[in-house]
Amino acid sequence: MKMRQPVGLVYFLVVYFSSCSAFYLPGLAPVSFCEEETEECQTQIEVFVNRLDSVKSVLPYKYDMFDFCKDDQEKRPSENLGQVLFGERIESSPYKIKFKENACQKVCTKTYKAGNKDDTSKLDFLKMGMQLNYQHHWIIDNMPVTWCYDVEDGQKYCNPGFPIGCFVTSDGRAKDACVINSEFNKKNTFYVFNHVDIKITYHSGENEGWRGSRLVAATLEPRSIKQADENKPNCESGNPMEVPGEVKEDITIVYTYSVIFEENNTIKWASRWDYMLVSMPRTNIQWFSIVNSLVIVLFLSGMVAMIMLRTLHKDIARYNHVDQEDAQEEPGWKQVHGDVFRPPRKGMLLSVFLGQGTQIFIMTFITLFLACLGFLSPANRGALMTCAVVLWVLLGTPAGYVSARLYKTFGGEKWKTNVLLTALLCPGIVFADFFMMNLILWVEGSSAAIPFGTLVAILAMWFGISVPLTFIGAYFGFKKPAIKQPVQTNQIPRQIPEQSFFTKPIPGIVMGGILPFGCIFIQLFFILNSIWSHQMYYMFGFLFLVFIILLITCSEATILLCYFHLCAEDYHWWWRSFLTSGFTAVYLFIYAVYYFFSKLQIIGAASTILYFGYTMIMVLIFFLFTGTIGFFACFWFVNKIYSVFVDSCVVCEL
């Protein structure tokens, strides 16, 4: 009866949502636009601006930092925790658009006096942004305004951002976006993209059963135009807006824009993000690589499982058919049955790591599962990080329970120290690293710096919710009896024979992380691209599949190596099982270093420190996650084989 209730609930939800004519996630419902304002339709299309970022710098900046045109009635939509942690700073813009009203408008005029220090510093900051290729990120109807341009083989690439300008070096080399226009050719000159041609595509609801129209695409083309008369802007063509490298006279920049509307009823509102996702670089050619990698990992995992099952079955069968005295003299994993469950050294630290790893594992599983269902799509900004943080805070109970139960099994008695370390050690390391990175962002004036109030809120969630839940879990964990082992431990430790090179601890640990890393490195490339190259990540289905394959691979690789070490009569498997799969995090760090030097163009000491500081947080989390998987797989395996061993001994005696 207990199993039928969840199944019935899932069936009810599926039938309910299938019967609905339209089901939208909270905050992602469509908005209708009309030429005349009504209760059902809007006429004003809001254009919001987000932070500006660059692939050459880890430091994002607010829109206002570059002295662009400001909105007189500035509005800031409420941001969730994930958006704040990712450094998103969304605010309204002075670009005013009315539905189906084509326009060519001036936004504002910025004048920089040659001898004015304040104006000079503002202009220098703007030129720095053009040198580092900082990108605008605009939002219309919760869609990123994209810049689409032609690339190789006649394909079109849509970038969810567009540059503020470009730069031609003193030796005449056009940098970044300056290569798109042959007129950008003057040496040591900056070209400001002070004009944008915006095209908004809409889907009419006349024949769809709803009133008004819905926006299905928003694209633009940035241009550099020097306006002859700022009161009569020219939106067609003109000489580029030049800013010399050495400013000796006043500079006047007129910001303008044009808007056109286009009807396209073939694009549905629900699929309006598709044109951006399909055109993203490398995605099409990577599908085969991902599938190929998964097939190889599945094949290797099946081979490992088959070898283990056949070998163990043969060992047990042979043991049952020989005399007891001969069996006692036979070398192998059976000879260390009296020492295999001897408590490990530093059992307190191992139990703390396993408690934190359990918390991270459950958090990751639930987050990826929700992302596969579409609740954490790129359209729902900041939802992924918000979900992960909230889940981590609420999962303090299983962390405390697992840590306390294992620590009691190891024979530990300092329960207060165990609980405090479980609640504070690893989160404290992450928070200290995060706080140091935040200090650098504060000093650099970056918009990614977390406000003081948000830091206080995170600390309140940590100490007010997570820590008490950890104590509750530890209370129930210590109340439970220690995990009963299938065999008793001898009082005197058995001497470990001389080990070969491959059964020594360090070579085994180093080899253990190769196979798990092999199944994630392709997805890792996309994840790093989304973090550091500001590309949207949307392949959560593949990521969840890779997550499952990673679980299988870490488990079987650790079990295989653990079996080889037990056969070599080395019974120190507790820490080794954790470190074998946890060593995958070291390969992750090596790949992150390779990615930094080969794929990124990051310059500057602050950006470099930030990159490796945030990478260390990711490596620590991944180390706890993979190490916990390997440990519990090996723990189950060792208990299983020695329980079978004990049963076979009983049968032989009878």
Short mmCIF file of C-alpha atoms in Angstrom, two decimals, residues 104-388:
data_model
loop_
_atom_site.label_atom_id
_atom_site.label_comp_id
_atom_site.label_asym_id
_atom_site.label_seq_id
_atom_site.Cartn_x
_atom_site.Cartn_y
_atom_site.Cartn_z
CA CYS A 104 14.11 56.06 -35.31
CA GLN A 105 14.90 57.83 -32.06
CA LYS A 106 17.70 59.56 -30.21
CA VAL A 107 18.26 58.29 -26.68
CA CYS A 108 20.75 60.78 -25.27
CA THR A 109 23.96 62.68 -25.97
CA LYS A 110 27.18 62.23 -24.02
CA THR A 111 29.88 64.89 -24.23
CA TYR A 112 33.39 64.42 -22.86
CA LYS A 113 35.53 67.52 -22.31
CA ALA A 114 39.20 67.07 -23.13
CA GLY A 115 40.49 68.83 -20.02
CA ASN A 116 37.94 67.52 -17.53
CA LYS A 117 39.30 64.79 -15.25
CA ASP A 118 35.89 63.27 -14.56
CA ASP A 119 35.03 63.10 -18.26
CA THR A 120 38.48 61.72 -19.08
CA SER A 121 38.13 58.90 -16.52
CA LYS A 122 34.66 58.01 -17.88
CA LEU A 123 35.96 57.93 -21.44
CA ASP A 124 38.99 55.86 -20.39
CA PHE A 125 36.69 53.32 -18.73
CA LEU A 126 34.60 53.14 -21.91
CA LYS A 127 37.75 52.56 -23.98
CA MET A 128 38.88 49.86 -21.56
CA GLY A 129 35.53 48.14 -22.13
CA MET A 130 36.05 48.24 -25.90
CA GLN A 131 39.61 46.90 -25.57
CA LEU A 132 38.40 43.95 -23.50
CA ASN A 133 35.34 43.43 -25.74
CA TYR A 134 32.70 43.92 -23.05
CA GLN A 135 29.23 42.85 -24.15
CA HIS A 136 25.78 44.34 -23.61
CA HIS A 137 23.04 41.99 -22.40
CA TRP A 138 19.53 43.30 -23.04
CA ILE A 139 16.24 41.64 -22.19
CA ILE A 140 12.86 42.04 -23.93
CA ASP A 141 9.87 40.06 -22.64
CA ASN A 142 12.25 37.83 -20.63
CA MET A 143 14.16 36.98 -23.85
CA PRO A 144 17.81 37.87 -24.41
CA VAL A 145 18.12 40.34 -27.27
CA THR A 146 20.47 38.53 -29.64
CA TRP A 147 22.93 39.70 -32.24
CA CYS A 148 22.77 37.33 -35.22
CA TYR A 149 25.44 37.35 -37.88
CA ASP A 150 26.73 35.04 -40.61
CA VAL A 151 29.62 32.67 -39.96
CA GLU A 152 31.34 29.96 -41.99
CA ASP A 153 29.41 27.73 -44.43
CA GLY A 154 26.55 30.20 -44.67
CA GLN A 155 25.35 29.45 -41.15
CA LYS A 156 24.01 32.07 -38.77
CA TYR A 157 25.21 32.44 -35.20
CA CYS A 158 23.11 34.26 -32.60
CA ASN A 159 25.00 35.69 -29.65
CA PRO A 160 22.95 36.63 -26.54
CA GLY A 161 24.97 39.83 -26.27
CA PHE A 162 26.58 42.46 -28.44
CA PRO A 163 29.78 44.51 -28.03
CA ILE A 164 29.89 48.11 -26.86
CA GLY A 165 32.52 48.84 -29.50
CA CYS A 166 35.82 47.68 -30.92
CA PHE A 167 39.43 48.75 -31.29
CA VAL A 168 42.03 49.03 -34.04
CA THR A 169 45.57 48.74 -32.70
CA SER A 170 48.41 51.15 -33.39
CA ASP A 171 49.78 48.74 -36.01
CA GLY A 172 46.43 48.61 -37.85
CA ARG A 173 45.10 45.25 -36.63
CA ALA A 174 41.32 45.18 -36.25
CA LYS A 175 40.30 43.55 -32.98
CA ASP A 176 37.09 41.63 -32.20
CA ALA A 177 34.01 43.15 -33.87
CA CYS A 178 36.05 45.65 -35.93
CA VAL A 179 36.68 42.88 -38.46
CA ILE A 180 33.03 43.04 -39.62
CA ASN A 181 33.39 46.49 -41.25
CA SER A 182 36.15 47.60 -43.60
CA GLU A 183 35.54 51.23 -42.57
CA PHE A 184 37.00 50.44 -39.16
CA ASN A 185 40.58 50.87 -40.29
CA LYS A 186 42.09 53.92 -38.60
CA LYS A 187 45.07 53.05 -36.42
CA ASN A 188 44.89 53.47 -32.63
CA THR A 189 41.19 54.26 -32.81
CA PHE A 190 38.11 53.07 -30.92
CA TYR A 191 34.74 52.66 -32.67
CA VAL A 192 31.70 53.00 -30.42
CA PHE A 193 28.55 51.07 -31.32
CA ASN A 194 26.24 53.95 -30.46
CA HIS A 195 23.33 52.85 -32.66
CA VAL A 196 21.28 49.63 -32.67
CA ASP A 197 18.74 48.40 -35.22
CA ILE A 198 16.20 46.38 -33.23
CA LYS A 199 13.88 43.90 -34.92
CA ILE A 200 11.04 42.39 -32.91
CA THR A 201 9.19 39.37 -34.29
CA TYR A 202 5.70 38.57 -33.00
CA HIS A 203 3.13 35.82 -33.37
CA SER A 204 -0.42 37.06 -33.91
CA GLY A 205 -3.21 35.49 -31.90
CA GLU A 206 -6.06 36.25 -34.29
CA ASN A 207 -6.43 32.63 -35.38
CA GLU A 208 -5.09 31.07 -32.17
CA GLY A 209 -7.93 31.77 -29.77
CA TRP A 210 -6.22 34.50 -27.73
CA ARG A 211 -6.16 38.25 -28.12
CA GLY A 212 -3.19 40.35 -29.15
CA SER A 213 0.27 39.16 -30.15
CA ARG A 214 3.14 37.44 -28.41
CA LEU A 215 6.82 38.22 -28.95
CA VAL A 216 8.81 35.29 -30.31
CA ALA A 217 12.17 36.87 -31.18
CA ALA A 218 14.17 40.02 -30.49
CA THR A 219 17.33 40.64 -32.47
CA LEU A 220 19.48 43.67 -33.15
CA GLU A 221 22.46 44.81 -35.14
CA PRO A 222 24.94 47.20 -33.49
CA ARG A 223 26.38 49.97 -35.64
CA SER A 224 28.70 52.90 -35.26
CA ILE A 225 27.23 56.13 -36.72
CA LYS A 226 28.49 59.67 -36.18
CA GLN A 227 25.38 61.86 -36.19
CA ALA A 228 25.64 65.18 -38.05
CA ASP A 229 22.53 66.56 -36.32
CA GLU A 230 21.60 65.00 -33.00
CA ASN A 231 18.04 66.36 -33.21
CA LYS A 232 17.49 64.63 -36.57
CA PRO A 233 19.13 61.23 -36.13
CA ASN A 234 20.18 59.23 -39.16
CA CYS A 235 19.39 55.55 -38.71
CA GLU A 236 20.42 54.41 -42.21
CA SER A 237 24.15 54.97 -42.65
CA GLY A 238 26.96 57.37 -41.95
CA ASN A 239 30.59 57.71 -40.98
CA PRO A 240 31.59 55.61 -37.96
CA MET A 241 31.74 57.15 -34.48
CA GLU A 242 35.47 57.35 -33.80
CA VAL A 243 37.22 57.91 -30.48
CA PRO A 244 40.98 58.41 -30.92
CA GLY A 245 43.36 56.59 -28.64
CA GLU A 246 44.81 59.94 -27.54
CA VAL A 247 41.97 62.39 -26.97
CA LYS A 248 42.97 66.00 -27.65
CA GLU A 249 39.56 67.55 -28.27
CA ASP A 250 35.99 67.22 -26.99
CA ILE A 251 34.16 64.01 -27.91
CA THR A 252 30.38 63.92 -28.45
CA ILE A 253 28.60 60.56 -28.70
CA VAL A 254 24.94 60.49 -29.74
CA TYR A 255 23.15 57.24 -28.83
CA THR A 256 20.29 56.30 -31.16
CA TYR A 257 18.14 53.32 -32.06
CA SER A 258 15.61 52.14 -34.63
CA VAL A 259 12.81 49.59 -34.23
CA ILE A 260 10.93 47.52 -36.78
CA PHE A 261 8.27 44.85 -36.20
CA GLU A 262 7.78 41.66 -38.17
CA GLU A 263 4.94 39.14 -38.01
CA ASN A 264 5.82 35.44 -38.11
CA ASN A 265 3.10 32.97 -37.16
CA THR A 266 5.24 29.90 -37.82
CA ILE A 267 7.24 30.40 -34.60
CA LYS A 268 5.32 29.32 -31.52
CA TRP A 269 5.76 31.14 -28.23
CA ALA A 270 6.80 27.92 -26.49
CA SER A 271 9.68 27.39 -28.95
CA ARG A 272 10.90 30.98 -29.24
CA TRP A 273 14.31 30.12 -27.73
CA ASP A 274 15.03 27.44 -30.31
CA TYR A 275 16.72 29.65 -32.88
CA MET A 276 19.32 30.72 -30.30
CA LEU A 277 20.03 27.21 -29.05
CA VAL A 278 20.35 25.62 -32.50
CA SER A 279 22.83 28.21 -33.71
CA MET A 280 25.16 28.08 -30.72
CA PRO A 281 28.72 27.06 -31.67
CA ARG A 282 29.93 23.47 -31.37
CA THR A 283 26.61 22.10 -30.11
CA ASN A 284 25.68 20.24 -33.28
CA ILE A 285 29.06 18.56 -33.71
CA GLN A 286 29.20 17.59 -30.01
CA TRP A 287 26.04 15.47 -29.95
CA PHE A 288 27.80 12.49 -31.53
CA SER A 289 30.79 12.87 -29.21
CA ILE A 290 28.58 12.87 -26.12
CA VAL A 291 26.65 9.79 -27.22
CA ASN A 292 29.86 8.03 -28.20
CA SER A 293 31.41 8.78 -24.81
CA LEU A 294 28.35 7.46 -22.99
CA VAL A 295 28.33 4.24 -25.03
CA ILE A 296 32.01 3.62 -24.27
CA VAL A 297 31.51 4.24 -20.56
CA LEU A 298 28.49 1.94 -20.46
CA PHE A 299 30.47 -0.79 -22.23
CA LEU A 300 33.42 -0.47 -19.81
CA SER A 301 31.08 -0.44 -16.83
CA GLY A 302 29.41 -3.62 -18.06
CA MET A 303 32.80 -5.27 -18.49
CA VAL A 304 33.86 -4.32 -14.97
CA ALA A 305 30.60 -5.62 -13.51
CA MET A 306 30.89 -8.91 -15.42
CA ILE A 307 34.52 -9.48 -14.35
CA MET A 308 33.72 -8.74 -10.72
CA LEU A 309 30.69 -11.01 -10.57
CA ARG A 310 32.40 -13.94 -12.31
CA THR A 311 35.61 -13.62 -10.28
CA LEU A 312 33.83 -13.42 -6.95
CA HIS A 313 31.53 -16.28 -7.82
CA LYS A 314 34.56 -18.41 -8.75
CA ASP A 315 36.36 -17.49 -5.49
CA ILE A 316 33.38 -18.39 -3.32
CA ALA A 317 32.72 -21.62 -5.22
CA ARG A 318 36.35 -22.73 -4.94
CA TYR A 319 36.40 -21.90 -1.24
CA ASN A 320 33.33 -24.05 -0.63
CA HIS A 321 34.92 -27.09 -2.32
CA VAL A 322 38.28 -27.19 -0.53
CA ASP A 323 39.22 -28.24 2.94
CA GLN A 324 39.06 -25.63 5.67
CA GLU A 325 42.78 -25.89 6.44
CA ASP A 326 43.72 -25.42 2.78
CA ALA A 327 41.40 -22.44 2.56
CA GLN A 328 43.07 -20.78 5.52
CA GLU A 329 46.46 -21.05 3.78
CA GLU A 330 45.18 -19.67 0.48
CA PRO A 331 46.20 -16.01 -0.05
CA GLY A 332 43.64 -13.43 -1.04
CA TRP A 333 40.84 -11.28 0.26
CA LYS A 334 39.55 -14.02 2.58
CA GLN A 335 42.72 -13.89 4.68
CA VAL A 336 42.08 -10.31 5.88
CA HIS A 337 38.53 -10.95 7.13
CA GLY A 338 39.68 -10.27 10.69
CA ASP A 339 41.10 -6.85 9.84
CA VAL A 340 39.01 -5.55 6.96
CA PHE A 341 36.59 -3.71 9.27
CA ARG A 342 39.26 -2.27 11.54
CA PRO A 343 38.36 1.42 12.08
CA PRO A 344 40.36 3.77 9.86
CA ARG A 345 42.78 6.42 10.99
CA LYS A 346 41.31 9.93 11.08
CA GLY A 347 37.84 8.40 11.19
CA MET A 348 36.41 11.71 12.40
CA LEU A 349 37.53 13.54 9.23
CA LEU A 350 36.36 10.74 6.95
CA SER A 351 32.89 10.70 8.51
CA VAL A 352 32.66 14.50 8.17
CA PHE A 353 33.60 14.32 4.48
CA LEU A 354 31.05 11.57 3.88
CA GLY A 355 28.29 13.53 5.60
CA GLN A 356 29.00 16.58 3.45
CA GLY A 357 29.32 14.42 0.34
CA THR A 358 25.91 12.90 1.00
CA GLN A 359 24.41 16.37 1.30
CA ILE A 360 25.98 17.44 -2.02
CA PHE A 361 24.93 14.20 -3.76
CA ILE A 362 21.24 14.55 -2.84
CA MET A 363 21.29 18.25 -3.72
CA THR A 364 22.83 17.55 -7.14
CA PHE A 365 20.43 14.73 -7.94
CA ILE A 366 17.28 16.73 -7.11
CA THR A 367 18.55 19.86 -8.90
CA LEU A 368 19.37 17.98 -12.11
CA PHE A 369 16.07 16.10 -11.98
CA LEU A 370 14.11 19.36 -11.71
CA ALA A 371 16.23 20.86 -14.50
CA CYS A 372 15.33 17.91 -16.75
CA LEU A 373 11.65 18.62 -16.13
CA GLY A 374 12.14 22.19 -17.35
CA PHE A 375 11.68 23.98 -14.03
CA LEU A 376 15.24 25.37 -14.13
CA SER A 377 15.49 26.38 -17.79
CA PRO A 378 17.55 29.40 -18.92
CA ALA A 379 14.29 31.36 -19.22
CA ASN A 380 13.82 31.06 -15.45
CA ARG A 381 16.78 33.25 -14.53
CA GLY A 382 18.76 32.31 -11.44
CA ALA A 383 16.50 29.35 -10.65
CA LEU A 384 19.29 26.76 -10.93
CA MET A 385 21.53 28.40 -8.32
CA THR A 386 18.59 29.30 -6.06
CA CYS A 387 17.36 25.70 -6.10
CA ALA A 388 20.84 24.33 -5.34
#
